[in-house]
mmCIF file of C-alpha atoms in Angstrom:
data_model
loop_
_atom_site.group_PDB
_atom_site.id
_atom_site.type_symbol
_atom_site.label_atom_id
_atom_site.label_comp_id
_atom_site.label_asym_id
_atom_site.label_seq_id
_atom_site.Cartn_x
_atom_site.Cartn_y
_atom_site.Cartn_z
ATOM 1 C CA MET R 1 -13.980 -41.692 -18.607
ATOM 2 C CA LYS R 2 -15.250 -39.910 -15.491
ATOM 3 C CA ASN R 3 -17.836 -41.651 -13.345
ATOM 4 C CA ARG R 4 -21.010 -39.698 -12.825
ATOM 5 C CA ALA R 5 -22.433 -39.748 -9.311
ATOM 6 C CA SER R 6 -25.613 -41.407 -10.594
ATOM 7 C CA GLU R 7 -23.499 -44.296 -11.926
ATOM 8 C CA LEU R 8 -21.607 -44.914 -8.686
ATOM 9 C CA LEU R 9 -22.727 -47.919 -6.679
ATOM 10 C CA ILE R 10 -23.663 -47.398 -3.034
ATOM 11 C CA ILE R 11 -22.854 -50.331 -0.782
ATOM 12 C CA PRO R 12 -23.097 -51.222 2.909
ATOM 13 C CA LEU R 13 -19.788 -50.314 4.538
ATOM 14 C CA THR R 14 -17.972 -52.907 6.639
ATOM 15 C CA MET R 15 -14.881 -53.109 8.823
ATOM 16 C CA ASP R 16 -12.926 -53.588 5.574
ATOM 17 C CA HIS R 17 -13.690 -49.892 4.936
ATOM 18 C CA TYR R 18 -12.881 -48.702 8.471
ATOM 19 C CA ARG R 19 -9.474 -47.094 7.799
ATOM 20 C CA SER R 20 -10.751 -45.389 4.670
ATOM 21 C CA LEU R 21 -13.732 -44.068 6.652
ATOM 22 C CA LEU R 22 -11.393 -42.626 9.280
ATOM 23 C CA ARG R 23 -9.480 -40.857 6.499
ATOM 24 C CA LEU R 24 -12.741 -39.614 4.940
ATOM 25 C CA TYR R 25 -14.050 -38.070 8.146
ATOM 26 C CA SER R 26 -10.609 -36.627 9.013
ATOM 27 C CA ALA R 27 -10.375 -34.965 5.601
ATOM 28 C CA VAL R 28 -13.913 -33.576 5.917
ATOM 29 C CA LYS R 29 -13.186 -32.213 9.413
ATOM 30 C CA ARG R 30 -10.002 -30.480 8.167
ATOM 31 C CA ASP R 31 -11.878 -29.015 5.210
ATOM 32 C CA LEU R 32 -14.720 -27.742 7.411
ATOM 33 C CA ARG R 33 -12.257 -26.122 9.831
ATOM 34 C CA ALA R 34 -10.438 -24.460 6.926
ATOM 35 C CA LYS R 35 -13.797 -22.978 5.911
ATOM 36 C CA ARG R 36 -14.416 -21.869 9.529
ATOM 37 C CA ILE R 37 -17.307 -24.303 9.899
ATOM 38 C CA TYR R 38 -16.947 -25.869 13.332
ATOM 39 C CA GLN R 39 -19.514 -28.603 12.950
ATOM 40 C CA TRP R 40 -17.233 -31.584 13.595
ATOM 41 C CA ASP R 41 -14.051 -31.850 15.632
ATOM 42 C CA TRP R 42 -11.623 -34.383 17.112
ATOM 43 C CA PHE R 43 -14.432 -35.623 19.350
ATOM 44 C CA TYR R 44 -17.119 -36.222 16.733
ATOM 45 C CA PRO R 45 -17.463 -38.236 14.649
ATOM 46 C CA ASN R 46 -14.839 -40.433 16.249
ATOM 47 C CA ARG R 47 -13.643 -43.996 15.764
ATOM 48 C CA PHE R 48 -16.175 -45.334 18.271
ATOM 49 C CA VAL R 49 -19.087 -43.712 16.428
ATOM 50 C CA ILE R 50 -17.814 -44.978 13.078
ATOM 51 C CA ARG R 51 -17.280 -48.519 14.409
ATOM 52 C CA GLY R 52 -20.763 -48.387 15.941
ATOM 53 C CA ASP R 53 -22.267 -47.408 12.587
ATOM 54 C CA ILE R 54 -20.491 -50.316 10.887
ATOM 55 C CA LYS R 55 -21.436 -52.848 13.569
ATOM 56 C CA SER R 56 -25.048 -51.654 13.536
ATOM 57 C CA GLU R 57 -25.057 -52.025 9.736
ATOM 58 C CA ILE R 58 -26.418 -48.512 9.189
ATOM 59 C CA LEU R 59 -23.505 -47.045 7.192
ATOM 60 C CA TYR R 60 -23.514 -46.904 3.396
ATOM 61 C CA GLY R 61 -21.098 -45.378 0.973
ATOM 62 C CA ILE R 62 -19.551 -44.963 -2.413
ATOM 63 C CA VAL R 63 -16.217 -46.728 -2.741
ATOM 64 C CA ARG R 64 -13.826 -46.448 -5.664
ATOM 65 C CA GLY R 65 -10.499 -48.263 -5.751
ATOM 66 C CA GLY R 66 -10.882 -49.229 -2.087
ATOM 67 C CA VAL R 67 -11.334 -45.575 -1.057
ATOM 68 C CA VAL R 68 -14.587 -44.341 0.485
ATOM 69 C CA LEU R 69 -15.572 -41.184 -1.414
ATOM 70 C CA GLY R 70 -18.704 -40.510 0.627
ATOM 71 C CA ALA R 71 -20.815 -42.061 3.352
ATOM 72 C CA VAL R 72 -24.169 -41.728 5.087
ATOM 73 C CA ALA R 73 -25.681 -43.372 8.160
ATOM 74 C CA LEU R 74 -29.392 -44.154 8.205
ATOM 75 C CA ASP R 75 -31.297 -45.451 11.206
ATOM 76 C CA GLU R 76 -34.402 -44.835 13.291
ATOM 77 C CA GLN R 77 -32.563 -43.371 16.283
ATOM 78 C CA LEU R 78 -34.441 -40.144 16.763
ATOM 79 C CA MET R 79 -32.497 -37.393 18.458
ATOM 80 C CA GLN R 80 -33.918 -36.970 21.970
ATOM 81 C CA LYS R 81 -32.974 -33.312 21.953
ATOM 82 C CA THR R 82 -35.351 -32.723 19.030
ATOM 83 C CA ALA R 83 -38.418 -34.470 20.474
ATOM 84 C CA ALA R 84 -40.244 -31.223 21.308
ATOM 85 C CA LEU R 85 -39.892 -29.743 17.811
ATOM 86 C CA PRO R 86 -42.995 -29.315 15.640
ATOM 87 C CA TRP R 87 -42.428 -32.337 13.386
ATOM 88 C CA GLU R 88 -45.010 -32.912 10.679
ATOM 89 C CA ASP R 89 -44.787 -36.708 10.862
ATOM 90 C CA THR R 90 -46.082 -37.429 14.351
ATOM 91 C CA ALA R 91 -47.914 -40.696 13.690
ATOM 92 C CA GLY R 92 -45.552 -42.409 11.266
ATOM 93 C CA ARG R 93 -42.176 -44.095 11.461
ATOM 94 C CA PRO R 94 -39.414 -41.559 10.771
ATOM 95 C CA ALA R 95 -35.859 -42.461 9.812
ATOM 96 C CA CYS R 96 -32.833 -40.315 10.606
ATOM 97 C CA ILE R 97 -29.821 -39.385 8.522
ATOM 98 C CA HIS R 98 -26.521 -38.960 10.334
ATOM 99 C CA ARG R 99 -22.955 -38.121 9.333
ATOM 100 C CA LEU R 100 -23.451 -37.619 5.592
ATOM 101 C CA ALA R 101 -19.980 -36.760 4.321
ATOM 102 C CA VAL R 102 -18.200 -36.462 0.979
ATOM 103 C CA HIS R 103 -14.423 -36.287 0.684
ATOM 104 C CA PRO R 104 -13.383 -32.703 -0.172
ATOM 105 C CA ASP R 105 -11.652 -33.911 -3.366
ATOM 106 C CA HIS R 106 -14.998 -35.225 -4.615
ATOM 107 C CA GLN R 107 -17.407 -32.528 -3.456
ATOM 108 C CA GLY R 108 -19.500 -30.703 -6.030
ATOM 109 C CA LYS R 109 -19.862 -33.815 -8.193
ATOM 110 C CA GLY R 110 -23.312 -34.907 -7.020
ATOM 111 C CA ILE R 111 -22.106 -37.547 -4.560
ATOM 112 C CA GLY R 112 -23.829 -35.968 -1.552
ATOM 113 C CA LYS R 113 -27.073 -35.686 -3.497
ATOM 114 C CA ARG R 114 -26.746 -39.316 -4.602
ATOM 115 C CA LEU R 115 -26.186 -40.500 -1.015
ATOM 116 C CA LEU R 116 -29.187 -38.473 0.136
ATOM 117 C CA GLN R 117 -31.417 -39.932 -2.584
ATOM 118 C CA PHE R 118 -30.197 -43.424 -1.717
ATOM 119 C CA ALA R 119 -31.070 -42.900 1.963
ATOM 120 C CA GLU R 120 -34.548 -41.687 1.019
ATOM 121 C CA VAL R 121 -35.233 -44.705 -1.201
ATOM 122 C CA LEU R 122 -33.844 -47.118 1.399
ATOM 123 C CA ALA R 123 -35.965 -45.555 4.148
ATOM 124 C CA GLY R 124 -39.051 -45.753 1.943
ATOM 125 C CA THR R 125 -38.488 -49.441 1.175
ATOM 126 C CA ARG R 126 -38.152 -50.078 4.909
ATOM 127 C CA GLY R 127 -41.541 -48.513 5.573
ATOM 128 C CA ASN R 128 -40.332 -45.228 7.014
ATOM 129 C CA THR R 129 -42.755 -42.373 6.492
ATOM 130 C CA SER R 130 -40.299 -39.481 6.727
ATOM 131 C CA ILE R 131 -36.653 -38.606 7.207
ATOM 132 C CA ARG R 132 -35.293 -36.270 9.852
ATOM 133 C CA LEU R 133 -31.838 -34.804 10.192
ATOM 134 C CA ASP R 134 -29.924 -31.973 11.752
ATOM 135 C CA VAL R 135 -27.342 -29.877 9.969
ATOM 136 C CA TYR R 136 -24.967 -27.229 11.293
ATOM 137 C CA SER R 137 -26.573 -23.887 10.487
ATOM 138 C CA GLN R 138 -23.274 -22.352 9.296
ATOM 139 C CA ASN R 139 -22.733 -25.169 6.792
ATOM 140 C CA GLU R 140 -24.641 -23.270 4.133
ATOM 141 C CA THR R 141 -23.740 -25.712 1.357
ATOM 142 C CA ALA R 142 -25.260 -28.644 3.247
ATOM 143 C CA VAL R 143 -28.333 -26.661 4.328
ATOM 144 C CA ALA R 144 -28.928 -25.636 0.695
ATOM 145 C CA MET R 145 -28.554 -29.243 -0.527
ATOM 146 C CA TYR R 146 -31.251 -30.414 1.901
ATOM 147 C CA GLU R 147 -33.553 -27.516 0.986
ATOM 148 C CA ARG R 148 -33.161 -28.282 -2.732
ATOM 149 C CA ALA R 149 -34.032 -31.920 -1.961
ATOM 150 C CA GLY R 150 -37.325 -30.866 -0.369
ATOM 151 C CA TYR R 151 -36.456 -30.887 3.330
ATOM 152 C CA THR R 152 -38.332 -28.406 5.518
ATOM 153 C CA GLU R 153 -36.914 -26.622 8.538
ATOM 154 C CA ARG R 154 -38.635 -27.649 11.789
ATOM 155 C CA GLY R 155 -36.535 -25.831 14.370
ATOM 156 C CA TYR R 156 -33.114 -25.570 15.945
ATOM 157 C CA VAL R 157 -31.110 -27.397 18.601
ATOM 158 C CA TYR R 158 -27.828 -26.606 20.306
ATOM 159 C CA TYR R 159 -25.157 -29.179 21.082
ATOM 160 C CA PRO R 160 -22.387 -28.877 23.654
ATOM 161 C CA LEU R 161 -19.241 -27.058 22.503
ATOM 162 C CA ARG R 162 -21.023 -25.590 19.451
ATOM 163 C CA LYS R 163 -21.574 -21.842 19.263
ATOM 164 C CA VAL R 164 -24.288 -21.892 16.632
ATOM 165 C CA PRO R 165 -27.360 -24.119 16.380
ATOM 166 C CA TYR R 166 -28.124 -27.049 14.160
ATOM 167 C CA VAL R 167 -31.121 -26.757 11.837
ATOM 168 C CA CYS R 168 -33.520 -29.677 12.226
ATOM 169 C CA MET R 169 -35.143 -30.685 8.958
ATOM 170 C CA GLU R 170 -37.731 -33.179 7.797
ATOM 171 C CA LYS R 171 -38.991 -34.637 4.540
ATOM 172 C CA SER R 172 -42.113 -36.723 4.109
ATOM 173 C CA LEU R 173 -41.684 -39.957 2.184
ATOM 174 C CA ILE R 174 -45.441 -40.373 1.727
ATOM 175 C CA VAL R 175 -46.553 -39.472 -1.751
ATOM 176 C CA GLN R 176 -49.540 -37.178 -1.474
ATOM 177 C CA PRO R 177 -52.353 -37.822 -3.959
ATOM 178 C CA GLN R 178 -52.595 -35.062 -6.502
ATOM 179 C CA ARG R 179 -55.790 -33.182 -7.077
ATOM 180 C CA VAL R 180 -57.174 -33.454 -10.544
ATOM 181 C CA ALA R 181 -59.010 -30.433 -11.895
ATOM 182 C CA ARG R 182 -62.394 -31.355 -13.272
ATOM 183 C CA ASN R 183 -64.001 -29.537 -16.134
ATOM 184 C CA GLY R 184 -67.613 -28.617 -15.827
#
């Protein structure tokens, strides 16, 4: 029986998952390069970033048979480079998604969407009022996933050694009251 993404448990990742995480990010980097998407390289995300995520307890993932199928980092470390963008949530407490990745062998099965939904729920339970992220503009699949999930484009930033910009996106976690039409 195949596991559906909605049935897969998301857990905090620890140093026990470190080697599998290295393999996950290496496989994703190779797959992106094969698709001519130069979002990640040998420099990023690297072993220091991954260890930092684990030690900071901000990394979550789906693990099956000891293998990490997908991972996402969630924290409140706002990207300094994006501070001047026209964010909607200026008075709240935004969270940030970083390094969401799904192993190429498991892409297209809803795992990325599941990790994204998990991050949103986790951020909401922690009192965050919105989520921000940046995504490589040429990674059309990822951009489309965030748009389908209700994220709104807020602007662009450039990072060193990248020829195209990253799209900065935001989603409010505050449920807006709905207007009720009144008769009469």
